[in-house]
Short mmCIF file of C-alpha atoms and ligand atoms in Angstrom, two decimals:
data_model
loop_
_atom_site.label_atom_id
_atom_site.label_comp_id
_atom_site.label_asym_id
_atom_site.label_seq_id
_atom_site.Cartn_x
_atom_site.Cartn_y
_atom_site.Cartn_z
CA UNK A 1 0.11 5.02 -15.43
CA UNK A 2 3.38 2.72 -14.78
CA UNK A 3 3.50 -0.01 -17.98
CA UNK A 4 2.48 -3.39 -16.03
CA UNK A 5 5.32 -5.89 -16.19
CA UNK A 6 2.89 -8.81 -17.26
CA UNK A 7 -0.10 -8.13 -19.02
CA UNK A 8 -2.80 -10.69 -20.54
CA UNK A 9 -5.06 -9.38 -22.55
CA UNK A 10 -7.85 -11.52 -23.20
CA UNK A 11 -6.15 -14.83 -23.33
CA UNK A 12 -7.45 -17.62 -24.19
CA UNK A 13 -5.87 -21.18 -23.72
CA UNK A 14 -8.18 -24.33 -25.22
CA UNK A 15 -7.16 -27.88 -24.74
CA UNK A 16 -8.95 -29.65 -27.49
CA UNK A 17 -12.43 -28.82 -26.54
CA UNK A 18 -11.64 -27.44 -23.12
CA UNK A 19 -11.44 -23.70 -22.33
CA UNK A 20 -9.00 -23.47 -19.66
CA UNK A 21 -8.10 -19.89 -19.83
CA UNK A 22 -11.16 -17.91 -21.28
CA UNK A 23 -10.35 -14.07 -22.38
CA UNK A 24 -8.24 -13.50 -19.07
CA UNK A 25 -6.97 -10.12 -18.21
CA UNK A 26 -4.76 -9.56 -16.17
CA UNK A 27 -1.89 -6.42 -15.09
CA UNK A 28 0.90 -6.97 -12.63
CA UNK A 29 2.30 -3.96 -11.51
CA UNK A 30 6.52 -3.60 -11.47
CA UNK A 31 7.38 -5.39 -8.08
CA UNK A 32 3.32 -6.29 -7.21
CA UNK A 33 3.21 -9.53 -5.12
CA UNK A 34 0.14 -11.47 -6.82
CA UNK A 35 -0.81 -14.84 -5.41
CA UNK A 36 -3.50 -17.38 -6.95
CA UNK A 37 -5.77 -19.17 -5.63
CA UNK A 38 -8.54 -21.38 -6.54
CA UNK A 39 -10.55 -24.73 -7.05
CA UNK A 40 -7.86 -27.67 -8.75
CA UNK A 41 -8.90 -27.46 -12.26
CA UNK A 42 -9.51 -23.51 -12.73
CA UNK A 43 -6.19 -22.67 -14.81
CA UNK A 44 -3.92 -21.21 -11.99
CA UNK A 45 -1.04 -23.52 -13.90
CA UNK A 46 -1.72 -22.61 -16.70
CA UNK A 47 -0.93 -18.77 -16.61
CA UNK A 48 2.59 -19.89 -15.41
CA UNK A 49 2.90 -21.92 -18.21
CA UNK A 50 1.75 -19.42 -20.60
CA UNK A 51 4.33 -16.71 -19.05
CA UNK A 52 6.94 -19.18 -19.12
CA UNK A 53 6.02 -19.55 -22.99
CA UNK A 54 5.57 -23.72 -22.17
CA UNK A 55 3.24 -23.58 -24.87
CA UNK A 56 1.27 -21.43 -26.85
CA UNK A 57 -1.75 -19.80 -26.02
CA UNK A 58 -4.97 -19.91 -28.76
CA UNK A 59 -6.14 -16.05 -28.32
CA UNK A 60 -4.80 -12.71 -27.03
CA UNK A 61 -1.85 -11.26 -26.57
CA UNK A 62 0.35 -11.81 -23.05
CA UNK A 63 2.93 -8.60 -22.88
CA UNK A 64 5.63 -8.32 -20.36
CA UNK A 65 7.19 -5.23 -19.25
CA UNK A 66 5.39 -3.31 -22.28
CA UNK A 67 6.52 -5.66 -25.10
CA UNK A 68 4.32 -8.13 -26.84
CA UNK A 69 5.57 -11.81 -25.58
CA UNK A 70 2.99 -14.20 -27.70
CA UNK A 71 3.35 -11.86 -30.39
CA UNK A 72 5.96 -9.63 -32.60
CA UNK A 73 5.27 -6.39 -34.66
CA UNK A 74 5.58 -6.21 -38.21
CA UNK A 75 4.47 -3.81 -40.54
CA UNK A 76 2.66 -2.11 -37.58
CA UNK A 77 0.57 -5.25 -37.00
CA UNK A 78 1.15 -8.03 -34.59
CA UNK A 79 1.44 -11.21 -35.61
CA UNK A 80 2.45 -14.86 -33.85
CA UNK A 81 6.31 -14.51 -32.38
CA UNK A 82 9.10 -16.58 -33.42
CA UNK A 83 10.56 -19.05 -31.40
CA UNK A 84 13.64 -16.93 -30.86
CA UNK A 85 11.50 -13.82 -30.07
CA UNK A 86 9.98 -16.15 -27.43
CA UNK A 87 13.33 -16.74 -26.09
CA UNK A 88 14.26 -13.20 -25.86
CA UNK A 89 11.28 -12.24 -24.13
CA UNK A 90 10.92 -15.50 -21.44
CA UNK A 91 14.55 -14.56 -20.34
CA UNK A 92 12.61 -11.89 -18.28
CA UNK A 93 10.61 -14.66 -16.21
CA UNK A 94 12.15 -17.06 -13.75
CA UNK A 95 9.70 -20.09 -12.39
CA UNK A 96 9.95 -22.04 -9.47
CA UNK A 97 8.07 -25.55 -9.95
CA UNK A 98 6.73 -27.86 -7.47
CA UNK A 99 9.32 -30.55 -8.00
CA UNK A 100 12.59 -28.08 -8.16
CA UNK A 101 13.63 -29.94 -11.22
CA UNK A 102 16.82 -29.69 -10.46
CA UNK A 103 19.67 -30.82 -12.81
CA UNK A 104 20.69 -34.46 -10.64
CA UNK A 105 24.23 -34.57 -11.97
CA UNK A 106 25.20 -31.40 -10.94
CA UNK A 107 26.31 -29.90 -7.41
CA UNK A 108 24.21 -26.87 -5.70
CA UNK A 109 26.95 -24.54 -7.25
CA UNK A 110 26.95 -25.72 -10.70
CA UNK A 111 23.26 -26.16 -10.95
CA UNK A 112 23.10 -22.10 -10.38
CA UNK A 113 25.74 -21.69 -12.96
CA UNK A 114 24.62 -23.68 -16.00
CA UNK A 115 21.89 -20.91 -17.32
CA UNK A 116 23.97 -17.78 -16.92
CA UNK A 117 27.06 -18.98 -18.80
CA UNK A 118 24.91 -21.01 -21.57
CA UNK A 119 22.03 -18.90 -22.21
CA UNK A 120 23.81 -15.43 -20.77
CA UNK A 121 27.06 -16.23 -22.17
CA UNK A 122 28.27 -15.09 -18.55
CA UNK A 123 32.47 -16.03 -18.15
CA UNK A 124 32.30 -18.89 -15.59
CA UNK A 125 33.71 -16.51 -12.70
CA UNK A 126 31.20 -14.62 -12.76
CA UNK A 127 28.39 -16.68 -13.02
CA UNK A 128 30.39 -18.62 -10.14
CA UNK A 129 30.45 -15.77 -8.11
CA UNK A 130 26.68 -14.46 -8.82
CA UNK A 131 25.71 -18.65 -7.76
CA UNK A 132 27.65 -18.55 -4.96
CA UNK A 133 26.27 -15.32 -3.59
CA UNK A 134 22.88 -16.33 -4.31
CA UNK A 135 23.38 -20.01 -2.68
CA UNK A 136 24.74 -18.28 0.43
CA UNK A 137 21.45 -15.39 0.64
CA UNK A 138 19.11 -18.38 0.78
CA UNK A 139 20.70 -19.86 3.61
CA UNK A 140 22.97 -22.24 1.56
CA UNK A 141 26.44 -21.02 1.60
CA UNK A 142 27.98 -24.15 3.19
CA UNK A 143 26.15 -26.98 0.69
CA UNK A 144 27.87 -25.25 -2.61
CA UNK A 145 29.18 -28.75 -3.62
CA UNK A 146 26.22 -30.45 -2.40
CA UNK A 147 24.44 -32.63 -4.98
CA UNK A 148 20.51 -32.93 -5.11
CA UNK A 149 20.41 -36.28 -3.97
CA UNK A 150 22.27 -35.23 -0.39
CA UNK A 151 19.80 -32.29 -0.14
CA UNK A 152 16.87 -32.04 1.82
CA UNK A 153 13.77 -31.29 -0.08
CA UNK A 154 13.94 -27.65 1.66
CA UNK A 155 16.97 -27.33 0.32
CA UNK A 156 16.54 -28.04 -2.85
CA UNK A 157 13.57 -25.89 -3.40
CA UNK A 158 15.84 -23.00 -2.40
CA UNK A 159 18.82 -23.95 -4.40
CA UNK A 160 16.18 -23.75 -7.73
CA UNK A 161 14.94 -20.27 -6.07
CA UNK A 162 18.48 -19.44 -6.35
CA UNK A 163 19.13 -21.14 -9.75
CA UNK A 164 16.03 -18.77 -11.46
CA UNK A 165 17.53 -15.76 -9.11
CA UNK A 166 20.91 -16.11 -11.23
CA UNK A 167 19.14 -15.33 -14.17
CA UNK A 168 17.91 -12.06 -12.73
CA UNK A 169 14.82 -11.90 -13.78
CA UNK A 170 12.48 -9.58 -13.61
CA UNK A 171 9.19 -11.55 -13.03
CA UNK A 172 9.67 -14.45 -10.62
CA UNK A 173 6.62 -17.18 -11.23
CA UNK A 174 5.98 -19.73 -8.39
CA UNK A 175 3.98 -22.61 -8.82
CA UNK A 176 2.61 -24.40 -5.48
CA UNK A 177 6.25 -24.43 -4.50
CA UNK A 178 5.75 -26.19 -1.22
CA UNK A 179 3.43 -28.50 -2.10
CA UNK A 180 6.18 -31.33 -2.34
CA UNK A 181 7.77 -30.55 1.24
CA UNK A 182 7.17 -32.54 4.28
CA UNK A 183 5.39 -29.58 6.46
CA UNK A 184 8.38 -29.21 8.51
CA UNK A 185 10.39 -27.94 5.50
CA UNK A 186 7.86 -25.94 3.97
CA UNK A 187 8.75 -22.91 6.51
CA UNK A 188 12.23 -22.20 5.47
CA UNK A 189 11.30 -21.80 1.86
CA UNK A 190 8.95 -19.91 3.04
CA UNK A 191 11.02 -17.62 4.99
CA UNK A 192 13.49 -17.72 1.38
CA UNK A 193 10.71 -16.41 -0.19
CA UNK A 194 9.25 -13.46 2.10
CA UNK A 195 13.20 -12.21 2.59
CA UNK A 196 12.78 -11.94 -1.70
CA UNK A 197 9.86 -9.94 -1.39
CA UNK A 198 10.75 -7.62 1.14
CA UNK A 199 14.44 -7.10 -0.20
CA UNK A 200 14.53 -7.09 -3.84
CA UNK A 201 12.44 -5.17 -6.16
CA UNK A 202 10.30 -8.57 -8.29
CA UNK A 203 7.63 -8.91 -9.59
CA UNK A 204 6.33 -11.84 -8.10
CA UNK A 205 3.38 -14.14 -9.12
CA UNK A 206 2.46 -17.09 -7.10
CA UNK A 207 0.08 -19.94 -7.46
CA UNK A 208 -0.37 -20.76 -3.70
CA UNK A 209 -2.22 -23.28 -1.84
CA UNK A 210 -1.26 -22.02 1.68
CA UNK A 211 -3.76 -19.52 2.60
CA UNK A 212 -2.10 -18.07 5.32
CA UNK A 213 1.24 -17.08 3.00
CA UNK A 214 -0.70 -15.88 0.46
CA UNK A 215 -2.02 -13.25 3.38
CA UNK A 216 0.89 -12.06 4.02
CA UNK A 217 3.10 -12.25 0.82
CA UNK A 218 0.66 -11.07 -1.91
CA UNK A 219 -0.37 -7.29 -2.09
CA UNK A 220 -3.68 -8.83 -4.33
CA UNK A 221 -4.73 -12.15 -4.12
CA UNK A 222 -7.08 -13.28 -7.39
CA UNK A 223 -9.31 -16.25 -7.06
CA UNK A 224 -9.43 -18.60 -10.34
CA UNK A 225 -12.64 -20.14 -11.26
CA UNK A 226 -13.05 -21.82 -14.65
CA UNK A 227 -10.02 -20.00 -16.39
CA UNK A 228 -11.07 -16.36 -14.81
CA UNK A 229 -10.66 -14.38 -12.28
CA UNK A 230 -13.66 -14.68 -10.46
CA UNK A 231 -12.70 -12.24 -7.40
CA UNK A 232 -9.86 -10.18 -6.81
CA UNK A 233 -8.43 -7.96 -3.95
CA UNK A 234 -6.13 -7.00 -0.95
CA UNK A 235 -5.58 -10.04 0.68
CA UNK A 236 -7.59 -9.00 3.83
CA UNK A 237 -10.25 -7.77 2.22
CA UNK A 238 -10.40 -11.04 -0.01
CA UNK A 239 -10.27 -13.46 3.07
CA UNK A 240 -12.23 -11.61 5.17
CA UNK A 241 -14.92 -10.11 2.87
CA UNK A 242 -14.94 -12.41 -0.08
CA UNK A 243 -18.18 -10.62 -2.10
CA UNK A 244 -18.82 -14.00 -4.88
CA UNK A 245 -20.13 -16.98 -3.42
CA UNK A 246 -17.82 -19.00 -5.56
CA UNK A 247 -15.27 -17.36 -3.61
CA UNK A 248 -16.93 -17.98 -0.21
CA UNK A 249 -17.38 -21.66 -0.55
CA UNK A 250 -13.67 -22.48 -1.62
CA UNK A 251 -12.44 -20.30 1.03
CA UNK A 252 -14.92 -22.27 3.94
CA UNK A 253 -13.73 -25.54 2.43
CA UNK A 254 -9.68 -24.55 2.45
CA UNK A 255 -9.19 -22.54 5.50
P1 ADP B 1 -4.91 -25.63 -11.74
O1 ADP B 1 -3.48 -25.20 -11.68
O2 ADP B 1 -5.88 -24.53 -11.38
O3 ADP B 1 -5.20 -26.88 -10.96
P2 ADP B 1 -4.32 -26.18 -14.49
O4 ADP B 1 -3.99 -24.85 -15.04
O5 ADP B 1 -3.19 -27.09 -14.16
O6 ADP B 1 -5.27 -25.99 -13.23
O7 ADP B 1 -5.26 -26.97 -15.49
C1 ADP B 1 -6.50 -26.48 -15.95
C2 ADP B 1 -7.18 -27.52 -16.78
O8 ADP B 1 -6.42 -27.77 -17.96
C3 ADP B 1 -7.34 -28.86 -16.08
O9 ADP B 1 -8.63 -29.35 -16.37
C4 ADP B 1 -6.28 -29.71 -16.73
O10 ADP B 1 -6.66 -31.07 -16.74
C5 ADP B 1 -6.19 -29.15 -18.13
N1 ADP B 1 -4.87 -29.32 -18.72
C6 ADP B 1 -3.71 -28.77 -18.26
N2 ADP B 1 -2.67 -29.11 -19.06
C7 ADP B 1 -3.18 -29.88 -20.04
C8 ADP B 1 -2.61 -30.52 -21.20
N3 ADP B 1 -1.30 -30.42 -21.46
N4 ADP B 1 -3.44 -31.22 -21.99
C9 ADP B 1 -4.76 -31.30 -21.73
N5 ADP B 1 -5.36 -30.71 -20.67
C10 ADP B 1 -4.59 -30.00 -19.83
#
Protein backbone atom coordinates (compact mmCIF):
# COMPACT_ATOMS: atom_id res chain seq x y z
CA UNK A 1 0.00 0.00 0.00
CA UNK A 2 1.08 3.73 -1.16
CA UNK A 3 2.10 5.76 2.38
CA UNK A 4 -1.05 8.28 2.65
CA UNK A 5 0.14 11.87 2.42
CA UNK A 6 -1.99 12.94 5.56
CA UNK A 7 -2.79 10.61 8.10
CA UNK A 8 -4.71 11.19 11.58
CA UNK A 9 -4.61 8.69 13.72
CA UNK A 10 -6.97 8.95 16.39
CA UNK A 11 -6.90 12.63 16.99
CA UNK A 12 -8.32 14.20 19.38
CA UNK A 13 -8.80 18.09 19.66
CA UNK A 14 -10.67 19.37 23.17
CA UNK A 15 -11.55 22.95 23.70
CA UNK A 16 -11.79 23.22 27.41
CA UNK A 17 -14.52 20.78 27.98
CA UNK A 18 -15.53 20.39 24.37
CA UNK A 19 -14.50 17.42 22.19
CA UNK A 20 -14.31 18.80 18.84
CA UNK A 21 -12.26 16.23 17.14
CA UNK A 22 -12.81 12.79 18.95
CA UNK A 23 -10.17 9.87 17.93
CA UNK A 24 -10.47 10.84 14.10
CA UNK A 25 -8.86 8.75 11.49
CA UNK A 26 -8.33 9.65 8.61
CA UNK A 27 -5.81 8.63 5.17
CA UNK A 28 -5.53 10.82 2.13
CA UNK A 29 -4.12 9.14 -0.60
CA UNK A 30 -1.03 11.06 -2.78
CA UNK A 31 -3.13 13.38 -5.15
CA UNK A 32 -6.86 12.08 -3.56
CA UNK A 33 -9.39 14.98 -3.89
CA UNK A 34 -11.23 14.82 -0.33
CA UNK A 35 -14.00 17.31 0.33
CA UNK A 36 -15.89 17.87 3.82
CA UNK A 37 -18.95 18.33 4.55
CA UNK A 38 -21.16 18.63 7.45
CA UNK A 39 -23.50 20.35 10.12
CA UNK A 40 -21.66 24.07 11.34
CA UNK A 41 -20.18 22.97 14.52
CA UNK A 42 -18.88 19.27 13.62
CA UNK A 43 -14.97 20.10 13.36
CA UNK A 44 -14.54 20.36 9.49
CA UNK A 45 -12.20 23.63 10.54
CA UNK A 46 -10.65 22.21 12.71
CA UNK A 47 -8.73 19.40 10.77
CA UNK A 48 -7.39 22.32 8.59
CA UNK A 49 -6.21 23.91 11.45
CA UNK A 50 -4.66 20.94 12.90
CA UNK A 51 -2.79 20.18 9.39
CA UNK A 52 -1.81 23.63 9.18
CA UNK A 53 -0.26 23.06 12.82
CA UNK A 54 -2.59 26.42 14.02
CA UNK A 55 -2.55 24.79 17.20
CA UNK A 56 -1.95 21.74 18.84
CA UNK A 57 -3.99 18.86 18.97
CA UNK A 58 -4.64 16.97 22.70
CA UNK A 59 -4.32 13.14 21.40
CA UNK A 60 -2.93 11.16 18.44
CA UNK A 61 -0.59 11.54 16.11
CA UNK A 62 -1.37 13.53 12.51
CA UNK A 63 1.52 12.21 9.89
CA UNK A 64 2.00 13.66 6.52
CA UNK A 65 3.56 11.98 3.69
CA UNK A 66 4.83 9.09 6.18
CA UNK A 67 6.48 11.39 8.79
CA UNK A 68 5.07 12.13 12.17
CA UNK A 69 3.84 16.02 12.03
CA UNK A 70 2.42 16.46 15.86
CA UNK A 71 5.17 14.40 16.90
CA UNK A 72 9.17 13.66 16.53
CA UNK A 73 11.12 10.35 17.21
CA UNK A 74 13.56 9.99 19.79
CA UNK A 75 15.06 7.14 21.21
CA UNK A 76 12.61 5.06 19.06
CA UNK A 77 9.63 6.67 20.83
CA UNK A 78 7.56 9.57 19.74
CA UNK A 79 7.23 12.30 21.66
CA UNK A 80 5.53 16.10 21.23
CA UNK A 81 7.50 17.98 18.11
CA UNK A 82 9.34 21.09 18.42
CA UNK A 83 8.24 24.15 17.10
CA UNK A 84 10.86 24.04 14.39
CA UNK A 85 10.01 20.38 13.56
CA UNK A 86 6.48 21.81 13.11
CA UNK A 87 7.82 24.21 10.70
CA UNK A 88 9.63 21.75 8.69
CA UNK A 89 6.83 19.55 8.35
CA UNK A 90 3.76 22.39 7.68
CA UNK A 91 6.00 23.62 4.73
CA UNK A 92 4.36 20.56 2.98
CA UNK A 93 0.68 22.06 3.38
CA UNK A 94 -0.61 25.15 1.65
CA UNK A 95 -4.27 26.55 2.93
CA UNK A 96 -6.58 28.64 1.27
CA UNK A 97 -8.91 30.55 3.92
CA UNK A 98 -12.20 32.05 3.50
CA UNK A 99 -11.04 35.63 3.75
CA UNK A 100 -7.72 35.25 1.35
CA UNK A 101 -5.82 37.05 4.01
CA UNK A 102 -3.93 38.61 1.80
CA UNK A 103 -0.92 40.81 2.75
CA UNK A 104 -2.85 44.65 1.99
CA UNK A 105 0.42 46.47 1.41
CA UNK A 106 1.65 44.41 -1.11
CA UNK A 107 0.83 44.10 -5.01
CA UNK A 108 -0.57 40.61 -6.55
CA UNK A 109 3.16 39.93 -7.54
CA UNK A 110 4.82 40.57 -4.36
CA UNK A 111 2.20 38.97 -2.25
CA UNK A 112 3.23 35.52 -4.20
CA UNK A 113 6.81 36.30 -3.58
CA UNK A 114 7.13 37.07 0.13
CA UNK A 115 7.02 33.15 1.37
CA UNK A 116 9.39 31.66 -1.16
CA UNK A 117 12.27 34.10 -0.66
CA UNK A 118 11.69 34.39 3.33
CA UNK A 119 10.82 31.03 4.37
CA UNK A 120 12.47 29.18 1.03
CA UNK A 121 15.33 31.43 0.91
CA UNK A 122 14.41 31.48 -2.96
CA UNK A 123 16.78 34.53 -4.90
CA UNK A 124 14.06 37.12 -5.72
CA UNK A 125 14.18 36.15 -9.59
CA UNK A 126 13.14 33.23 -9.10
CA UNK A 127 10.55 33.46 -6.76
CA UNK A 128 9.51 36.45 -9.22
CA UNK A 129 9.36 34.29 -11.96
CA UNK A 130 7.61 31.13 -10.13
CA UNK A 131 4.75 34.26 -8.87
CA UNK A 132 4.46 35.48 -12.03
CA UNK A 133 3.85 32.17 -13.73
CA UNK A 134 1.51 31.17 -11.16
CA UNK A 135 -0.47 34.71 -11.24
CA UNK A 136 -0.76 34.29 -15.01
CA UNK A 137 -2.15 30.13 -14.76
CA UNK A 138 -4.98 31.44 -12.58
CA UNK A 139 -6.12 33.82 -14.99
CA UNK A 140 -4.14 36.80 -13.51
CA UNK A 141 -1.27 37.61 -15.66
CA UNK A 142 -2.30 41.23 -16.41
CA UNK A 143 -3.11 42.39 -12.47
CA UNK A 144 0.74 41.49 -11.35
CA UNK A 145 0.99 45.03 -9.81
CA UNK A 146 -2.46 45.04 -8.70
CA UNK A 147 -2.96 45.67 -4.97
CA UNK A 148 -5.76 43.83 -2.89
CA UNK A 149 -7.75 46.72 -2.43
CA UNK A 150 -8.22 47.19 -6.54
CA UNK A 151 -9.04 43.44 -6.72
CA UNK A 152 -12.21 41.88 -6.98
CA UNK A 153 -12.97 39.42 -4.31
CA UNK A 154 -12.56 36.62 -7.20
CA UNK A 155 -9.50 37.81 -7.69
CA UNK A 156 -8.14 37.85 -4.71
CA UNK A 157 -9.12 34.41 -3.71
CA UNK A 158 -7.06 33.28 -6.72
CA UNK A 159 -4.09 35.44 -6.18
CA UNK A 160 -3.86 33.54 -2.37
CA UNK A 161 -4.47 30.12 -4.46
CA UNK A 162 -1.50 31.26 -6.25
CA UNK A 163 0.40 32.68 -3.20
CA UNK A 164 0.12 28.87 -1.32
CA UNK A 165 0.86 27.37 -5.07
CA UNK A 166 4.40 29.22 -4.85
CA UNK A 167 5.22 27.33 -2.01
CA UNK A 168 4.68 24.08 -3.84
CA UNK A 169 3.18 22.20 -1.62
CA UNK A 170 2.28 19.02 -1.55
CA UNK A 171 -1.12 19.01 0.32
CA UNK A 172 -3.30 21.96 -0.67
CA UNK A 173 -6.08 22.59 2.33
CA UNK A 174 -9.19 24.70 1.39
CA UNK A 175 -11.40 26.03 3.81
CA UNK A 176 -15.05 27.17 2.52
CA UNK A 177 -13.08 29.21 0.04
CA UNK A 178 -16.07 30.78 -1.62
CA UNK A 179 -18.02 31.40 1.08
CA UNK A 180 -16.97 35.22 1.08
CA UNK A 181 -17.73 35.77 -2.80
CA UNK A 182 -20.72 37.45 -4.14
CA UNK A 183 -22.22 34.24 -6.17
CA UNK A 184 -21.21 35.72 -9.35
CA UNK A 185 -17.50 35.39 -8.43
CA UNK A 186 -17.63 32.22 -6.81
CA UNK A 187 -17.43 30.39 -10.43
CA UNK A 188 -14.08 31.52 -11.53
CA UNK A 189 -12.40 30.31 -8.40
CA UNK A 190 -14.09 27.60 -8.96
CA UNK A 191 -12.97 26.97 -12.38
CA UNK A 192 -9.07 27.98 -10.65
CA UNK A 193 -9.61 25.24 -8.62
CA UNK A 194 -10.94 22.23 -10.90
CA UNK A 195 -7.99 23.30 -13.64
CA UNK A 196 -5.59 22.41 -10.16
CA UNK A 197 -7.10 19.22 -9.81
CA UNK A 198 -7.16 17.99 -13.14
CA UNK A 199 -3.56 19.36 -14.03
CA UNK A 200 -1.28 19.02 -11.21
CA UNK A 201 -0.64 16.06 -9.14
CA UNK A 202 -2.11 17.58 -5.11
CA UNK A 203 -3.33 16.32 -2.70
CA UNK A 204 -6.23 18.26 -2.10
CA UNK A 205 -8.53 18.54 1.00
CA UNK A 206 -11.49 20.76 1.00
CA UNK A 207 -14.00 21.87 3.53
CA UNK A 208 -16.89 22.71 1.10
CA UNK A 209 -20.25 24.06 1.50
CA UNK A 210 -21.24 23.86 -2.23
CA UNK A 211 -22.65 20.53 -2.75
CA UNK A 212 -22.59 20.46 -6.25
CA UNK A 213 -18.47 21.14 -6.39
CA UNK A 214 -17.86 18.85 -3.94
CA UNK A 215 -19.59 16.24 -6.65
CA UNK A 216 -17.49 16.83 -9.00
CA UNK A 217 -14.06 17.83 -7.45
CA UNK A 218 -13.70 15.27 -4.60
CA UNK A 219 -12.93 11.51 -5.46
CA UNK A 220 -14.48 10.84 -1.52
CA UNK A 221 -16.56 13.11 0.11
CA UNK A 222 -16.65 12.49 4.24
CA UNK A 223 -19.51 13.85 6.20
CA UNK A 224 -18.47 15.43 9.77
CA UNK A 225 -20.75 14.93 12.62
CA UNK A 226 -19.59 15.78 16.15
CA UNK A 227 -15.73 15.67 15.37
CA UNK A 228 -16.10 12.21 13.19
CA UNK A 229 -16.62 11.01 10.23
CA UNK A 230 -19.95 9.87 10.34
CA UNK A 231 -20.24 8.65 6.50
CA UNK A 232 -17.82 8.46 3.89
CA UNK A 233 -17.74 7.64 0.09
CA UNK A 234 -17.58 8.35 -3.75
CA UNK A 235 -19.29 11.38 -4.09
CA UNK A 236 -22.24 9.77 -6.04
CA UNK A 237 -22.70 7.16 -3.99
CA UNK A 238 -22.64 9.61 -0.88
CA UNK A 239 -25.30 12.04 -2.42
CA UNK A 240 -27.28 9.66 -3.88
CA UNK A 241 -27.24 6.74 -1.38
CA UNK A 242 -26.32 8.36 1.86
CA UNK A 243 -26.72 4.94 4.28
CA UNK A 244 -26.73 7.16 8.10
CA UNK A 245 -29.62 9.14 8.74
CA UNK A 246 -27.44 11.83 10.13
CA UNK A 247 -26.22 11.99 6.74
CA UNK A 248 -29.68 11.99 5.09
CA UNK A 249 -31.14 14.83 7.02
CA UNK A 250 -28.17 17.37 6.42
CA UNK A 251 -28.11 16.45 2.90
CA UNK A 252 -32.34 17.11 2.55
CA UNK A 253 -31.79 20.33 4.46
CA UNK A 254 -28.58 21.64 2.14
CA UNK A 255 -29.35 20.52 -1.28
P1 LIG B 1 -17.01 23.59 11.50
O1 LIG B 1 -15.89 23.99 10.61
O2 LIG B 1 -17.51 22.19 11.24
O3 LIG B 1 -18.15 24.58 11.52
P2 LIG B 1 -15.13 24.08 13.61
O4 LIG B 1 -14.08 23.08 13.36
O5 LIG B 1 -14.87 25.48 13.17
O6 LIG B 1 -16.49 23.55 12.99
O7 LIG B 1 -15.48 24.15 15.16
C1 LIG B 1 -15.90 23.04 15.91
C2 LIG B 1 -16.25 23.47 17.29
O8 LIG B 1 -15.09 23.95 17.96
C3 LIG B 1 -17.28 24.59 17.35
O9 LIG B 1 -18.20 24.29 18.37
C4 LIG B 1 -16.45 25.79 17.68
O10 LIG B 1 -17.21 26.73 18.41
C5 LIG B 1 -15.33 25.22 18.53
N1 LIG B 1 -14.11 26.00 18.44
C6 LIG B 1 -13.36 26.20 17.31
N2 LIG B 1 -12.27 26.94 17.58
C7 LIG B 1 -12.32 27.22 18.90
C8 LIG B 1 -11.45 27.95 19.79
N3 LIG B 1 -10.33 28.53 19.35
N4 LIG B 1 -11.81 28.02 21.08
C9 LIG B 1 -12.92 27.41 21.53
N5 LIG B 1 -13.78 26.71 20.75
C10 LIG B 1 -13.48 26.61 19.45
Amino acid sequence: MTTPMVKFDNVTKRYGSLTVLDSLNLEIAPNEKVAIIGPSGSGKTTVLRMLMTLERINDGVIYVDGEPMTHMEKNGALVPASERHLRRVRGNIGMVFQHFNLFPHMSALKNCMEAPIHVLGLPRVEAEERAAELLDMVGLGDKKGHYPSQLSGGQQQRVAIARALAMRPKVMLFDEVTSALDPELVGEVLQVIRRLAKEHSLTMLMVTHQMGFAKEFADRVCFFHSGKIAEQGAPEDLFNNPREERTQQFLSAVL
